[in-house]
Coordinates of C-alpha atoms in Angstrom, one line a residue:
Chain B
X602 CA 106.2 136.4 99.1
X603 CA 105.4 133.6 96.9
X604 CA 102.9 131.4 97.4
X605 CA 104.9 128.4 97.5
X606 CA 107.0 129.8 100.4
X607 CA 103.5 131.1 102.3
X608 CA 102.2 127.6 102.2
X609 CA 105.6 125.9 102.9
X610 CA 105.5 128.6 106.2
X611 CA 102.8 126.7 107.0
X612 CA 103.9 123.5 107.2
X613 CA 105.2 122.9 110.7
X614 CA 107.7 120.5 112.2
X615 CA 104.6 118.8 113.8
X616 CA 102.5 118.5 110.9
X617 CA 105.9 117.2 108.9
X618 CA 106.0 114.6 111.9
X619 CA 102.2 113.7 111.1
X620 CA 103.1 113.4 107.4
X621 CA 105.9 110.8 108.0
X622 CA 103.4 108.9 110.3
X623 CA 101.1 108.6 108.0
X624 CA 103.3 108.0 105.2
X625 CA 104.8 105.2 107.6
X626 CA 101.4 103.3 107.9
X627 CA 100.4 103.7 104.2
X628 CA 103.7 102.0 103.6
X629 CA 103.4 99.0 106.4
X630 CA 99.7 98.6 104.5
X631 CA 101.5 98.3 100.6
X632 CA 104.4 96.5 102.0
X633 CA 102.1 93.8 103.5
X634 CA 100.2 93.4 100.5
X635 CA 103.4 93.2 98.2
X636 CA 104.3 90.3 100.2
X637 CA 101.1 88.2 99.2
X638 CA 102.6 86.6 95.9
X639 CA 105.7 85.4 97.3
X640 CA 103.1 82.4 98.6
X641 CA 104.2 81.1 95.2
X642 CA 107.4 80.5 96.2
X643 CA 105.7 76.7 97.7
X644 CA 104.5 76.2 94.3
X645 CA 108.2 75.3 93.4
X646 CA 109.6 77.8 92.0
X647 CA 112.9 78.8 92.5
X648 CA 113.3 81.7 95.0
X649 CA 115.5 83.8 92.7
X650 CA 112.9 83.2 89.8
X651 CA 110.9 84.4 92.4
X652 CA 112.5 87.5 93.2
X653 CA 113.5 88.2 89.8
X654 CA 109.5 88.4 88.6
X655 CA 108.6 90.6 91.4
X656 CA 111.6 93.0 90.9
X657 CA 110.7 92.8 87.1
X658 CA 107.8 94.6 88.4
X659 CA 109.3 96.8 90.7
X660 CA 111.5 98.0 88.4
X661 CA 108.3 99.1 85.9
X662 CA 107.0 100.8 89.0
X663 CA 109.8 102.8 89.7
X664 CA 110.1 103.9 86.2
X665 CA 106.2 104.7 86.2
X666 CA 104.9 106.2 89.1
X667 CA 108.1 108.8 89.9
X668 CA 107.3 110.0 86.3
X669 CA 103.8 110.4 86.2
X670 CA 104.2 112.5 89.6
X671 CA 106.8 114.8 88.6
X672 CA 108.0 114.1 85.2
X673 CA 111.3 113.1 83.7
X674 CA 112.8 116.5 83.4
X675 CA 112.5 116.9 87.1
X676 CA 113.9 113.2 88.0
X677 CA 116.4 114.0 85.7
X678 CA 117.5 117.6 87.2
X679 CA 117.1 116.0 90.8
X680 CA 119.7 113.4 89.7
X681 CA 121.9 115.9 88.6
X682 CA 122.3 118.1 91.8
X683 CA 123.2 115.3 93.8
X684 CA 125.2 113.0 91.3
X685 CA 127.2 111.5 94.4
X686 CA 124.1 110.0 95.2
X687 CA 123.4 107.6 91.9
X688 CA 126.5 105.7 94.1
X689 CA 124.7 105.3 97.0
X690 CA 121.2 104.5 95.2
X691 CA 122.9 101.8 93.2
X692 CA 124.1 100.6 96.2
X693 CA 120.9 100.8 98.3
X694 CA 118.9 99.1 95.3
X695 CA 121.7 95.8 95.6
X696 CA 121.1 95.8 99.7
X697 CA 117.3 95.5 98.8
X698 CA 117.9 92.7 95.7
X699 CA 119.8 90.2 98.3
X700 CA 117.5 91.3 101.0
X701 CA 114.4 90.3 99.0
X702 CA 116.3 86.9 97.6
X703 CA 116.9 85.7 101.3
X704 CA 113.0 86.8 102.3
X705 CA 111.8 83.9 99.5
X706 CA 114.2 81.6 101.6
X707 CA 112.8 82.7 104.9
X708 CA 109.3 81.9 103.6
X709 CA 110.1 78.7 102.3
X710 CA 111.7 77.6 105.9
X711 CA 109.1 79.5 108.4
X712 CA 106.2 80.4 106.3
X713 CA 105.2 84.4 105.9
X714 CA 103.0 85.0 109.1
X715 CA 106.5 83.8 110.8
X716 CA 109.2 85.2 108.8
X717 CA 107.8 88.8 108.6
X718 CA 108.2 89.5 112.0
X719 CA 111.7 88.1 112.2
X720 CA 112.9 90.4 109.0
X721 CA 111.3 93.4 110.2
X722 CA 114.3 93.5 113.2
X723 CA 115.4 95.7 110.3
X724 CA 114.1 98.7 112.2
X725 CA 116.5 98.3 115.2
X726 CA 119.5 98.3 112.9
X727 CA 118.1 101.2 111.1
X728 CA 117.7 102.9 114.5
X729 CA 121.1 102.2 115.2
X730 CA 122.5 103.3 112.0
X731 CA 119.9 106.5 112.4
X732 CA 122.2 107.2 115.4
X733 CA 125.3 106.4 115.1
X734 CA 125.4 108.1 111.5
X735 CA 122.8 110.5 111.4
X736 CA 122.4 112.3 114.8
X737 CA 118.7 110.6 115.3
X738 CA 117.8 110.4 118.8
X739 CA 121.2 112.5 120.0
X740 CA 120.1 114.6 122.7
X741 CA 116.2 113.4 122.2
X742 CA 116.0 113.7 126.2
X743 CA 114.6 111.1 128.5
X744 CA 111.2 110.7 127.9
X745 CA 111.8 110.7 123.7
X746 CA 114.6 108.6 124.6
X747 CA 112.4 105.8 126.8
X748 CA 110.3 105.4 124.1
X749 CA 112.2 104.7 121.4
X750 CA 114.4 102.1 123.1
X751 CA 111.0 100.8 125.0
X752 CA 109.8 100.3 121.2
X753 CA 113.0 98.8 120.2
X754 CA 113.2 96.0 123.1
X755 CA 109.6 95.2 122.5
X756 CA 110.0 94.5 118.9
X757 CA 112.8 92.1 119.7
X758 CA 110.7 90.3 122.5
X759 CA 107.9 90.3 119.8
X760 CA 110.8 88.9 117.1
X761 CA 111.7 86.1 119.9
X762 CA 108.4 85.1 120.9
X763 CA 107.3 84.7 117.3
X764 CA 110.9 82.1 116.7
X765 CA 109.7 80.6 119.4
X766 CA 106.1 80.0 118.0
X767 CA 107.9 78.8 114.8
X768 CA 109.9 76.3 116.3
X769 CA 106.5 74.1 117.5
X770 CA 104.9 75.3 114.5
X771 CA 106.7 74.2 111.4
X772 CA 107.0 70.2 111.2
X773 CA 109.2 70.1 107.8
X774 CA 112.6 69.2 107.3
X775 CA 115.3 69.1 110.8
X776 CA 117.1 72.8 110.0
X777 CA 114.6 73.9 108.2
X778 CA 112.9 76.3 110.6
X779 CA 116.4 77.3 111.6
X780 CA 117.8 77.8 108.4
X781 CA 114.7 80.2 107.1
X782 CA 114.9 82.1 111.1
X783 CA 118.4 82.6 110.1
X784 CA 117.6 83.9 106.0
X785 CA 114.7 86.2 107.8
X786 CA 116.9 88.0 110.4
X787 CA 119.9 88.2 107.9
X788 CA 117.3 90.1 105.0
X789 CA 116.6 92.3 108.4
X790 CA 120.1 93.2 108.7
X791 CA 120.8 94.1 104.8
X792 CA 117.3 96.0 105.2
X793 CA 118.1 98.2 108.0
X794 CA 121.6 98.8 106.4
X795 CA 119.5 100.1 103.5
X796 CA 118.2 102.8 105.4
X797 CA 121.8 104.3 105.1
X798 CA 121.4 105.2 101.6
X799 CA 118.2 106.4 102.0
X800 CA 118.9 109.0 104.9
X801 CA 122.1 109.9 103.3
X802 CA 119.6 110.8 100.1
X803 CA 117.1 113.1 101.8
X804 CA 119.9 114.8 104.3
X805 CA 121.3 115.7 100.4
X806 CA 117.8 117.1 99.8
X807 CA 116.7 114.4 97.0
X808 CA 113.3 113.8 96.2
X809 CA 112.5 110.4 97.4
X810 CA 110.7 110.2 93.4
X811 CA 113.7 110.6 91.9
X812 CA 116.0 108.1 94.7
X813 CA 113.8 105.1 93.6
X814 CA 114.3 105.8 89.7
X815 CA 118.3 105.0 89.9
X816 CA 117.9 102.8 93.4
X817 CA 116.0 100.4 90.8
X818 CA 119.1 99.7 88.4
X819 CA 120.6 98.4 91.3
X820 CA 118.2 96.4 92.6
X821 CA 117.3 94.7 88.7
X822 CA 121.0 94.4 88.4
X823 CA 121.6 92.4 91.3
X824 CA 118.6 90.2 91.2
X825 CA 119.4 89.1 87.5
X826 CA 122.8 88.5 88.4
X827 CA 121.7 86.2 91.4
X828 CA 119.2 84.7 89.4
X829 CA 121.9 83.7 86.7
X830 CA 124.5 82.6 89.2
X831 CA 122.0 80.5 91.5
X832 CA 119.6 79.4 89.3
X833 CA 121.2 77.6 86.7
X834 CA 122.9 80.2 84.3
X835 CA 121.3 82.0 81.8
X836 CA 119.4 79.4 79.9
X837 CA 117.7 77.8 83.1
X838 CA 116.6 81.3 83.9
X839 CA 115.2 81.7 80.7
X840 CA 113.4 78.3 80.8
X841 CA 112.4 78.9 84.3
X842 CA 110.6 82.2 83.1
X843 CA 108.9 80.3 80.5
X844 CA 107.7 78.0 82.8
X845 CA 106.8 80.2 85.4
X846 CA 104.8 82.8 82.6
X847 CA 101.1 82.0 84.2
X848 CA 102.3 83.2 87.5
X849 CA 104.4 86.2 86.6
X850 CA 101.7 88.8 86.4
X851 CA 101.2 88.0 90.1
X852 CA 104.6 88.6 90.9
X853 CA 104.6 91.3 89.0
X854 CA 101.6 92.9 90.8
X855 CA 103.5 92.3 94.2
X856 CA 106.3 94.5 92.8
X857 CA 104.4 96.9 92.0
X858 CA 102.4 97.2 95.0
X859 CA 106.0 97.0 96.6
X860 CA 107.1 99.9 94.9
X861 CA 104.2 101.8 96.3
X862 CA 104.8 101.0 99.9
X863 CA 108.5 101.4 99.9
X864 CA 107.6 105.0 98.4
X865 CA 105.7 106.3 101.1
X866 CA 108.6 104.2 103.1
X867 CA 110.9 106.9 101.7
X868 CA 109.2 109.8 102.6
X869 CA 108.4 108.6 106.2
X870 CA 112.5 108.1 105.7
X871 CA 112.5 111.6 105.1
X872 CA 110.0 113.3 107.4
X873 CA 110.7 112.0 110.7
X874 CA 113.9 109.8 110.1
X875 CA 114.8 106.2 109.6
X876 CA 114.6 105.6 113.6
X877 CA 111.0 106.4 113.5
X878 CA 110.2 105.6 110.3
X879 CA 110.7 102.3 109.5
X880 CA 109.3 101.0 112.9
X881 CA 106.4 102.7 111.5
X882 CA 106.0 100.7 108.1
X883 CA 107.0 97.8 109.8
X884 CA 103.7 97.8 110.9
X885 CA 103.6 95.6 107.4
X886 CA 103.8 92.9 110.1
X887 CA 100.3 93.2 110.9
X888 CA 99.0 92.8 107.1
X889 CA 101.8 90.4 106.3
X890 CA 99.4 88.3 109.1
X891 CA 96.5 89.7 107.8
X892 CA 97.4 88.2 104.3
X893 CA 98.9 85.1 105.3
X894 CA 96.2 84.2 108.6
X895 CA 92.9 85.6 107.0
X896 CA 93.5 85.3 103.2
X897 CA 95.8 82.0 102.7
X898 CA 94.8 80.2 106.0
X899 CA 98.6 79.7 106.7
X900 CA 97.6 79.1 110.3
X901 CA 94.9 76.7 109.8
X902 CA 95.5 73.8 112.1
X903 CA 97.6 75.4 114.7
X904 CA 97.1 74.8 118.0
X905 CA 95.4 77.1 120.7
X906 CA 99.1 77.7 122.2
X907 CA 100.8 78.5 118.8
X908 CA 98.0 81.2 117.8
X909 CA 98.3 82.9 121.0
X910 CA 102.1 82.9 120.6
X911 CA 102.0 84.6 117.4
X912 CA 99.0 87.0 118.0
X913 CA 101.2 87.9 121.3
X914 CA 104.7 88.5 119.7
X915 CA 102.8 90.2 116.9
X916 CA 101.1 92.2 119.1
X917 CA 104.1 93.4 121.3
X918 CA 106.4 94.4 118.1
X919 CA 103.6 96.4 117.2
X920 CA 103.2 97.8 120.3
X921 CA 106.7 98.9 120.5
X922 CA 106.8 100.2 116.6
X923 CA 103.9 102.6 118.0
X924 CA 105.8 104.0 120.9
X925 CA 109.1 105.1 118.6
X926 CA 106.5 106.6 116.2
X927 CA 105.0 109.0 119.2
X928 CA 108.4 110.1 120.0
X929 CA 108.7 113.3 117.9
X930 CA 111.4 114.9 117.7
X931 CA 112.3 118.0 119.7
X932 CA 114.4 121.3 118.5
X933 CA 117.6 119.6 120.5
X934 CA 117.2 116.7 118.6
X935 CA 116.3 118.3 115.4
X936 CA 119.8 120.2 115.9
X937 CA 121.7 117.0 115.6
X938 CA 120.0 116.1 112.3
X939 CA 120.8 119.6 111.3
X940 CA 124.4 118.6 111.9
X941 CA 124.7 115.5 109.9
X942 CA 123.0 117.5 107.0
X943 CA 125.7 119.9 107.4
X944 CA 128.4 117.0 106.9
X945 CA 126.9 116.1 103.5
X946 CA 127.0 119.9 102.6
X947 CA 130.6 119.8 103.6
X948 CA 131.5 116.9 102.0
X949 CA 129.5 116.8 98.4
X950 CA 129.4 120.3 98.0
X951 CA 125.8 120.9 98.5
X952 CA 124.1 124.0 99.6
X953 CA 122.6 124.1 103.7
X954 CA 119.8 126.6 103.0
X955 CA 118.5 124.8 100.0
X956 CA 118.6 121.6 101.8
X957 CA 116.9 122.4 104.7
X958 CA 114.0 123.9 102.6
X959 CA 113.8 120.8 101.4
X960 CA 113.5 119.1 104.4
X961 CA 110.9 121.0 105.3
X962 CA 108.5 119.4 102.2
X963 CA 109.5 123.1 99.9
X964 CA 110.4 122.2 96.4
X965 CA 112.5 124.9 94.5
X966 CA 112.7 122.2 91.6
X967 CA 109.2 122.8 91.1
X968 CA 108.9 125.3 88.1
X969 CA 110.8 122.4 86.2
X970 CA 108.0 120.1 86.0
X971 CA 105.5 122.9 85.1
X972 CA 107.4 122.6 81.6
X973 CA 105.2 120.1 79.0
X974 CA 105.5 116.5 79.4
X975 CA 107.8 115.2 76.6
X976 CA 106.6 112.4 74.3
X977 CA 108.7 109.9 75.9
X978 CA 106.6 109.7 78.9
X979 CA 103.6 109.0 77.2
X980 CA 105.8 106.0 75.6
X981 CA 107.2 104.9 78.7
X982 CA 103.7 104.6 80.1
X983 CA 102.2 102.6 77.1
X984 CA 105.1 100.3 77.4
X985 CA 104.5 99.9 81.2
X986 CA 100.7 99.3 80.8
X987 CA 101.2 97.1 77.4
X988 CA 103.7 95.1 79.4
X989 CA 101.4 94.7 82.4
X990 CA 97.9 93.5 80.3
X991 CA 100.1 91.2 78.3
X992 CA 101.3 89.4 81.5
X993 CA 97.8 89.6 82.8
X994 CA 96.4 88.0 79.3
X995 CA 99.4 85.2 80.1
X996 CA 98.3 84.7 83.9
X997 CA 96.1 81.7 85.1
X998 CA 94.8 81.3 88.7
X999 CA 97.6 79.7 91.4
X1000 CA 96.2 76.6 92.9
X1001 CA 96.0 78.3 95.9
X1002 CA 93.3 78.4 98.3
X1003 CA 92.0 81.7 99.2
X1004 CA 89.3 83.8 101.3
X1005 CA 88.0 86.1 98.4
X1006 CA 85.7 88.2 101.2
X1007 CA 89.1 88.5 103.2
X1008 CA 90.9 89.5 100.3
X1009 CA 88.7 92.0 99.0
X1010 CA 88.3 93.5 102.5
X1011 CA 92.2 93.6 102.9
X1012 CA 92.4 95.1 99.4
X1013 CA 90.0 98.2 100.3
X1014 CA 91.9 99.0 103.4
X1015 CA 95.3 98.7 101.2
X1016 CA 93.5 101.2 98.8
X1017 CA 92.3 103.2 101.6
X1018 CA 95.6 103.8 102.8
X1019 CA 97.1 104.8 99.2
X1020 CA 94.1 107.4 99.0
X1021 CA 95.0 109.2 101.9
X1022 CA 98.7 108.8 102.0
X1023 CA 98.8 109.9 98.9
X1024 CA 96.4 113.2 99.4
X1025 CA 98.1 114.4 102.6
X1026 CA 101.5 114.2 100.7
X1027 CA 100.6 116.0 97.4
X1028 CA 98.7 118.8 99.7
X1029 CA 101.8 119.8 102.1
X1030 CA 104.6 119.2 100.0
X1031 CA 103.5 118.2 96.4
X1032 CA 105.3 115.2 96.6
X1033 CA 108.5 116.5 97.3
Chain I
X1464 CA 140.3 115.2 76.1
X1465 CA 140.9 112.9 73.2
X1466 CA 141.5 114.1 69.7
X1467 CA 140.8 112.7 66.4
X1468 CA 140.0 108.8 67.3
X1469 CA 140.9 106.6 65.1
X1470 CA 137.3 105.3 63.8
X1471 CA 135.7 109.2 63.8
X1472 CA 133.6 109.5 60.4
X1473 CA 134.0 113.1 58.8
X1474 CA 130.6 113.6 56.9
X1475 CA 130.5 116.1 53.7
X1476 CA 129.5 118.8 56.3
X1477 CA 132.5 118.4 58.2
X1478 CA 130.7 117.3 60.9
X1479 CA 132.7 114.4 63.0
X1480 CA 130.6 111.7 64.1
X1481 CA 132.0 109.7 66.7
X1482 CA 130.6 106.8 67.4
X1483 CA 132.6 105.1 70.2
X1484 CA 130.9 104.7 73.2
X1485 CA 134.1 105.2 75.6
X1486 CA 134.6 108.6 74.0
X1487 CA 130.7 110.0 75.2
X1488 CA 131.7 107.9 78.6
X1489 CA 134.8 110.1 79.1
X1490 CA 133.0 112.9 78.4
X1491 CA 129.9 113.1 79.5
X1492 CA 129.1 110.6 82.3
X1493 CA 133.2 110.4 83.9
X1494 CA 133.8 114.5 83.6
X1495 CA 130.6 116.3 83.6
X1496 CA 128.8 113.8 86.3
X1497 CA 131.4 111.9 88.4
X1498 CA 134.6 114.1 88.7
X1499 CA 137.4 113.0 90.2
X1500 CA 136.7 115.0 93.6
X1501 CA 133.5 113.5 93.5
X1502 CA 134.7 109.8 93.4
X1503 CA 137.4 111.0 96.3
X1504 CA 134.7 112.2 98.4
X1505 CA 132.6 109.3 98.2
X1506 CA 135.2 106.7 98.7
X1507 CA 136.7 108.2 101.7
X1508 CA 133.7 108.6 102.8
X1509 CA 133.3 106.0 106.3
X1510 CA 129.7 106.1 105.7
X1511 CA 130.1 104.5 102.2
X1512 CA 131.9 101.5 103.3
X1513 CA 129.3 100.1 106.3
X1514 CA 126.6 99.0 103.3
X1515 CA 129.4 97.6 101.4
X1516 CA 130.7 95.4 104.7
X1517 CA 127.4 94.3 105.0
X1518 CA 126.3 93.7 101.5
X1519 CA 129.4 91.0 101.1
X1520 CA 128.5 89.4 104.4
X1521 CA 125.0 89.1 103.0
X1522 CA 126.0 87.7 100.2
X1523 CA 128.5 85.0 101.8
X1524 CA 125.4 84.2 103.6
X1525 CA 123.3 83.9 100.6
X1526 CA 125.7 81.2 99.3
X1527 CA 125.7 79.2 102.6
X1528 CA 121.5 79.5 102.9
X1529 CA 121.4 78.2 99.4
X1530 CA 123.1 75.1 100.1
X1531 CA 120.2 72.1 100.3

């Protein structure tokens, strides 16, 4: 037996569930940290410009991180094996971009610590699509079903509580809170629907690293078009970019953080499904609340009643997500997952045995990455680092008061999640 | 397959150098990567239209929310 097969044999379903849970939690930390730069929207930059700046960082990171971990030859081979997923990945990228732009409107309307949990209702949307389209929760058993549905209702209740707190806290123009809430919920719907392509890709055996490499063309293309159409045309965008140059580094950095979180989220979707993986990654709500309240002082000046409402709503949502994540899929449910996979095989002419192995974390494409790295990978790395360094030189501190001690503590915790999640993924699947 | 495109240059060695992008798009992207049967499989997949419809609604909403 090949060493890889022996290693794969040790990877049990339970350990893959644990891996998926760890990835989901790490995703929460990084997705939460990535939202902090959008605070800049309060400084008068256009939401479309903020989105474009962030997505530029996302685009660079989505090319460099997969390349660093697996190499371009591996990624190209993987994409060629499932060409239909190119269309799905681009579609997912466009969904992400529109949702991301809506979040900026949401933050402007109701603030980061409130908007966050509202758009995190995307987990409910993902749960629904997972059940409807991919056999998730089918034949799950009453106990598992109760955990998942109970968790889902807790998330909805938490969101309602936070929306109520919003209406008490926001003192801006009439209608701003309503518009912000609607934008946040719209983003949740779009993001929840974006998980359809995610699940589709992983049922088809694609590596998450390859998927995001194509995905990013959809998101950058869509955000560029949105910025040009809604933000005063091409020249308007260029002028705004020029004006925002001192802040671009922070947006770019936010994009980088987002990609790390998104990658963990993709692995969570692969190993525990979207119905479970997405609620777990939505613990970013806690991280977002921590960044907003502790670092940026967003809740400063709020009444005790509002603070209690925000805290209770957040805890309710996190409790719901935890209940969902503890509902490990049993054999009967996994049989339904298998049927969904076989549907993809039948429609797109894929090999069911290879796909099943890849869903267990085995990688028959691993030998490709053993070849020497081509010269262009060094060039891509140099361009990415050069761009980051150039933007860092242009960067100026933004006139936003921050609590440095809390910022250092949250940064350390986020890096810890990266190291732990990355180590587990490498140890068990070699980033497959 | 396209033959003898009008804009093909014949080098002294006899090697035909084609520089029209549509030729390469047709030869590599459309025939090797996206076969007609694959396009049909994608567009007749009912799951494909779910995100397309939601995306359309999202774009309409974005126009609405952008109004001051």
